[in-house]
């Protein structure tokens, strides 16, 4: 069965770090992204990576603080989050897609989603 499983969320104080993991089983996707829920808006694209080339994309709000990476042998994508801020608090969801897109940080450009992992940053 094809699925995405996230892990690594938790609670941390502002300025701290967390590393999220997204393990894919059953398929090697072309593109994997991390999103976070925004109340009343939907999902904000945080970072994305093309698994074959390693090309990465970031939202302006996390550039310089978050890093997306992958371990192809484990079919796992990571999101290293440093210098966390209270406004980073959210449910983070991993998503995967089969093909290319002009909009790698857009929720609707993905085909599979995980259940999410909660990140809470206290001030």
Coordinates of C-alpha atoms in Angstrom, one line a residue:
X1 CA 0.0 0.0 0.0
X2 CA 1.3 3.4 -1.0
X3 CA 1.6 5.7 2.0
X4 CA 3.5 8.6 3.6
X5 CA 4.3 8.6 7.2
X6 CA 5.6 11.7 9.0
X7 CA 7.4 11.8 12.3
X8 CA 9.6 14.2 14.3
X9 CA 7.1 16.8 15.5
X10 CA 7.0 18.0 19.0
X11 CA 7.2 21.0 21.3
X12 CA 10.2 23.3 21.4
X13 CA 11.0 26.8 22.6
X14 CA 11.6 29.7 20.2
X15 CA 15.1 29.5 18.7
X16 CA 15.1 25.7 18.9
X17 CA 15.3 23.0 16.2
X18 CA 13.3 20.0 15.1
X19 CA 13.7 17.6 12.2
X20 CA 10.7 16.1 10.5
X21 CA 10.8 12.9 8.5
X22 CA 8.5 11.7 5.7
X23 CA 8.9 8.1 4.9
X24 CA 7.3 6.9 1.6
X25 CA 6.4 3.3 1.1
X26 CA 5.3 1.5 -2.0
X27 CA 6.5 4.1 -4.5
X28 CA 9.4 6.5 -5.3
X29 CA 7.8 9.9 -6.0
X30 CA 9.2 12.5 -8.3
X31 CA 8.6 15.4 -5.9
X32 CA 8.0 15.7 -2.2
X33 CA 6.8 18.7 -0.3
X34 CA 6.2 19.9 3.2
X35 CA 3.1 22.0 4.0
X36 CA 1.6 23.5 7.1
X37 CA -1.9 24.2 8.0
X38 CA -3.0 27.9 8.1
X39 CA -6.3 28.4 9.9
X40 CA -8.9 29.9 7.5
X41 CA -6.6 29.7 4.5
X42 CA -5.7 26.1 4.0
X43 CA -2.1 24.9 3.6
X44 CA 1.0 26.9 3.1
X45 CA 3.8 25.3 1.1
X46 CA 7.0 25.3 3.2
X47 CA 9.6 23.4 1.1
X48 CA 9.7 21.0 -1.7
X49 CA 12.3 18.8 -3.4
X50 CA 12.6 16.9 -6.7
X51 CA 13.9 13.5 -5.7
X52 CA 15.9 12.8 -8.8
X53 CA 17.7 16.1 -9.2
X54 CA 17.7 17.3 -5.5
X55 CA 16.4 20.7 -6.6
X56 CA 14.7 22.4 -3.7
X57 CA 12.2 25.2 -3.2
X58 CA 11.4 27.2 -0.1
X59 CA 8.7 29.6 1.1
X60 CA 10.1 33.1 1.8
X61 CA 9.0 32.7 5.4
X62 CA 11.4 29.8 6.1
X63 CA 14.4 30.6 3.8
X64 CA 17.6 30.4 5.7
X65 CA 16.0 28.6 8.6
X66 CA 14.5 25.4 7.1
X67 CA 16.3 22.8 4.9
X68 CA 14.7 20.0 3.0
X69 CA 16.8 17.0 2.2
X70 CA 16.5 13.3 1.3
X71 CA 17.9 9.9 1.8
X72 CA 17.1 7.9 -1.4
X73 CA 18.1 4.6 0.1
X74 CA 15.5 5.0 2.8
X75 CA 13.0 6.7 0.5
X76 CA 12.7 9.4 3.1
X77 CA 12.6 13.2 3.0
X78 CA 13.6 15.4 5.9
X79 CA 12.7 18.9 6.9
X80 CA 15.3 20.4 9.3
X81 CA 13.8 23.4 11.0
X82 CA 16.2 25.7 12.9
X83 CA 15.6 29.1 14.6
X84 CA 12.0 28.2 15.1
X85 CA 9.5 30.9 15.9
X86 CA 6.1 30.8 17.5
X87 CA 4.5 31.5 14.2
X88 CA 5.9 28.2 12.9
X89 CA 3.5 26.4 15.1
X90 CA 1.2 24.2 13.0
X91 CA 0.4 20.8 11.8
X92 CA 3.0 19.9 9.2
X93 CA 2.0 17.5 6.4
X94 CA 4.1 15.7 3.9
X95 CA 2.9 15.4 0.3
X96 CA 4.2 13.6 -2.7
X97 CA 3.6 13.9 -6.5
X98 CA 4.3 11.9 -9.6
X99 CA 5.3 14.6 -12.0
X100 CA 6.7 18.1 -12.6
X101 CA 5.0 21.4 -11.9
X102 CA 5.6 25.1 -12.2
X103 CA 4.2 25.5 -8.7
X104 CA 6.0 23.0 -6.3
X105 CA 4.7 24.8 -3.2
X106 CA 1.1 24.6 -4.1
X107 CA -1.0 22.1 -2.2
X108 CA -3.1 21.1 -5.2
X109 CA -0.1 20.0 -7.2
X110 CA 0.4 16.9 -5.1
X111 CA -1.3 13.5 -5.2
X112 CA -0.6 11.8 -1.9
X113 CA -0.6 13.2 1.6
X114 CA 0.4 12.0 5.0
X115 CA -1.5 12.4 8.3
X116 CA 0.6 15.2 9.6
X117 CA 2.8 15.8 12.6
X118 CA 2.3 18.7 15.1
X119 CA 5.0 21.3 15.7
X120 CA 4.5 23.7 18.6
X121 CA 6.9 26.5 19.3
X122 CA 6.5 28.4 22.5
X123 CA 7.9 31.9 23.2

